[in-house]
Amino acid sequence: MVEHGDIRVVHRGGSKINFREPVLSHDSRLLLCASGECVKVFSSSTEECVHDLQGHTDLVTGVLLNPSNHLQAYSCSADGTVRLWDFTDGILIKVQLHCHHVSVQPLSVSVFSLLMCMCVTLTRLLSSSQGEYIASAKGLHLEVYFFKKQKFSLKEDNKKGAKNTFTCLSCHPKDDCIATGHEDGKIRLWRNFNHKREYTYSTLHWHHSAVSSVRFTPEGTNLLSGGVESVLVQWRYNQETQKDFLPRLGAAITHIAVSPDGELFCTAHSDNKLTVIQSCVKVSAVIQGLVKGESVRTDLMVDPRSKALVLNGKPGHLQFYSLQRDKQLYNLDIVQQEYIHESGLQQFEVVKAAFDTRGNWLATVEERKQKDSTLELNLKLWAYDEQTQSFVLNTTVSGPHEARITAMCFCHTADSQTTMLVSASQDGHFKAWQLESNHYFYEGPFWSCDFVGAYHSLVPECCCFSADGSLLAISFQEVVTVWSPASWELLTTLSQPPGAIRDLCFGRQSCSKYLLGTTAKNLLCCWNLLTCTLEWSTSMDVSLLLSDPLSENMAAFCSHAGCTDLFVFKPSEPRPLFSHKAICSGKVTRAVFAPREEMLESCEESSQWLNRSQLYFLTQYMVNIPLVIDDSVAVTPFYLLLGKHRQQQQEKQDRSFSAERNQLPQGSVAIKELLHTPAHVLPSASFLCSMFVRSLLISEKKSEEEEMESDKEEESECEMEASTMGQGQTAEAQETAAPALTKAQARELRRVKKLDHSWLSSLLDS
Amino acid sequence: MASFKPTKIQVYPKLGEKVTQDTLYWKNYKAPVQIKEFGAVTNIDFSPVAPHNYAVTAFTRIHIYGPFSQEPVKSFTRFKDTAYCGRFRSDGQLLVAGCEDSVVRLFDVSGKVALRMFKGHTKAVRVTDFTSDRYHILTGSDDYTCRLWDIPNSTELTSYQEHTDYIRCGITSKLNRDLFITGSYDHTLKLFDARVNKSVMTMDHGQPVESLLLYPSEGLLVSAGGRYVKVWDLLKGGQPLVSLKNHHKTVTCLCLSSNGQRLLSASLDRHVKVYNTTNYKVVHNFDYAASILSLGLAPDDESIVVGMTNGILSIKHRKSSEETKEISGQQKRRPAYRVFVKGKNYVPKQDDYLVSKPVKQHLAKYDKQLKRFNVSKALDTALETWTRFRKPEITVAVIKELDRRGTLKNALAGRDERGLSQLLNFLVGNLVDPRFAPVLVPATEMILDIYQSVIGQSPVVDVQLQRLQDLLEREIGYQQDLLEVLGMLDTMFTSSLPRKEVPCSETFYRRF
């Protein structure tokens, strides 16, 4: 029976790993961190994900080691449960259900019992290691609760300075000392607070903006602090003038964790990164998740070589993200400038990127807009270097356009000699860039402007090359202009007012004569380029239109009433191949077709469009990347041969509830025998193989009627088989069991069944 | 931990001439040797035999220089008036020269006194040459005649009176003893055959002809006159082949490089232009201090000799191959061998534990300061004298980087009189440079904001500010002029374009 390709949306990672502070195990080998709805366990030395602890149904809000058993860890989640895990083997031990807590955030485990705090408003909460008191900070107040004396003392920070709000705190493991971080970059060490009103504090100041995390090492000899500067500062306790720095960690430090033996530190960064640092202040490992800035300004792309998802990552970089392994492959530094970690500073951002078909060239646009100054734009072209397996900067065009670049695309032809890039800008021009081979000044090939075009001084919005690269469509508000890139002639203009064109897409393969566009006024239009007329149009609010590069299918995301519908269609056919209502809530902002590693051979019509590629999309509110995937098992030729056979037997067994495992057909017994016999007793593999292959061959003598006869025979054989199993199964029952089987498939199935492995048993008998 | 990324220095496209094989070839000459003559140098002629001495005709003398001497090896001073056109015979033994006093003199190169005097012209003789059979002399004169003389008898053989103006140039064929060509101020070139007593071919140059040149194959003739250089095909009956107009004053002299691939023309506009003889494009250009009257090229292009109106003779010798190597070798100073092999010849033993040394990143001075966030010091290092004048792009890049970091104001503020005037001096030098203006204009505004309170306190700073103001006023004037020109051009283009019927006209233009 063919497994049914039920199409569904699957969340595929890319979740935050810097949401809560990571936890290092006692032996410093493993690193636990909350990541979306699961807890991920990483190896701190190899950076690989060892396993996921899955079970929570909502966001995991905290992870803690069990103080009584160092191989166990607690995790709590927004679903209101606390789970106890054996994290080395990834086994769930216990589930504790807690009431309706919206956000549970355990921060400490005392010696006696698990301490749970529902903290929605508290900034930070921490208990000392001896379990004598709990300190909590909120706003301008630091409060210390004592367990034994059953009383609390309250401390109010001086309000002279405006920016000394508490941001974080840490308790010294041995002394009665609390370190707090402040908004203005100061760290205060509070002492002597068990005497009422006689507390003292000393101030450490190095950070220039808010301290986001402070942490004492387990021995209490050092204090670690970090903030926006992305510098880890190590202060000596009691000798505060001595400091060690670890600068340029990449992004702002959000959390600091220390292993219980003090050997390793771990910092979580705002760019979804965990850095494992040795106690000698040396970086030993970096675990990088998918970086999500404020917005994905470059579209989602798939690198044609590595098949990795490409989008802008940390500021000024382009990240290559493996979809299969949910791991960032590498970062490509586009801007190549020192990033200054300071809030409120305008830096260069990668806003556009494009790959050519073979992945030999990458074009990127970076821009920096400062208040009351001109826009700085750079167009960079990167060539793929086979030796270093990465992209090398080839050409930098500073100021390619006078205003923001709205669209950019490469010419798609796979076999053309000249590579061409088209960029359209808000200054009303579009430019074609071409690779030139030689110049008196520059060595090697470089890119230069070949053509500048405009249309009625309108602003070009989208551009798209046809599949063979012979046509270039550029939309100027309501008008679509079609150009010939060979001669730069304006071939025709198409327009379907009212409404500016939002998306533009050429059909592919058999539908390459169609040009599709969506307008801002809820219209999806399809023009026939042979007749230059509108072929069809429908009224739907398409927020995103994209074409599958490997087939003629197009996907359109329509948003209405707060959720998004997905339609997959062929431009030539009136009915959509697939439609899915309310695929997700919110608007789909970006989507991409990613080619599958191996092609599926799904037969069902509605899921055929996913055979060659998968559709990934990014929604507005969900920060994660879900994707639409056909969840069926991959079908391989081997599977066709043996898998079906087994499945059918399985099915029979399921049907017959009393069926015993060892009641396998003769062939399987033979296989088992074969497998259990020592190898040196068996005949040579070449001998077995030739026999096996011969048994697979269909004899030519069989004529049509004989086949019919054999079919009948087979049916009876099936019956026989069934009856031998003592089930009394009839042929009709079998027919009902496999209603979706086509005739060809059924024949194939019978053929496979007929290949009983008698040849083997006979061999063994002899 | 990522390493510090150094400041990116913008690479600007190099303006000026392109580097081609030709520029490399023609630039490979030493600094010129300059010799002061008594008057304008009217003619330079190289001896056809080694060691290729050359005769320089200047005022009343003809000096003969050796290939490397700066003093004349020989001089002929027995002229009563200005001498013209001293030329060697093809064996290098005899030299002929015309004179303002209409007498043509023939000298032995080793002697001093004239061997023969040819009298017969009535006015100054500006053109003299030997025929290829070595026995005759061609002369052309301001009395509109050209004549052939017999050397042994010192008699006049023929006289041609076809030109209607001064004859100022002439050349004999090297292959045929009877053919010669003259060019005159009556705008014509005439090809004469000594076997008939009249010209056999006449070409109209259109301008007074100043110089003539025959290709070694003698199929092509080059004439210079006015601003034009024209090439004629003699085998097609004097058909004009190309007309070149690359000078903006009269072209006075022509010369062919030794391999016949390049044509040189010298002009009163002080330039020598080098043409490719296959496509007649200018491939190189030499500049000189004064208007050029004469030009000579030694065999194998070993030296270029140029004579100018101010009497200066400029000689450029080709660099020998060793010299070019030597200079490049001098620039690279390698470390001593001792230093170079230090520690490299140590062979590790089996049990040695290899400790890898961390690679130290080399940073420029300003980057070191930027790494430590010392913004003022970074700007100071970028404003050092050498950087400021030689590599302004580095200073501009540092200013840009500081601006990007949002700390430019801090870096600019708090400077003393010297520092401020240095900064203003840099701005005056580079503010209007279109490459740097986008960065420097905001910086200048910032400086004016910061230091407006100290205006009038220091005379040094005030002078610089005054210069800055003048510069800006001038620049604004230029920009206005340019806008006006642009407007005029627009009007002209609009009026010259034909009106289209279709209202939607697409404007597109191709960039090269």
Short mmCIF file of C-alpha atoms in Angstrom, two decimals, chain B residues 417 453-459 462:
data_model
loop_
_atom_site.label_atom_id
_atom_site.label_comp_id
_atom_site.label_asym_id
_atom_site.label_seq_id
_atom_site.Cartn_x
_atom_site.Cartn_y
_atom_site.Cartn_z
CA GLU B 417 46.02 76.05 16.70
CA SER B 453 33.75 80.31 18.99
CA VAL B 454 37.49 80.62 18.36
CA ILE B 455 37.26 82.44 15.05
CA GLY B 456 39.25 85.64 15.25
CA GLN B 457 41.55 84.47 18.01
CA SER B 458 44.33 83.03 15.92
CA PRO B 459 45.61 84.64 12.72
CA ASP B 462 41.73 82.74 10.27
#
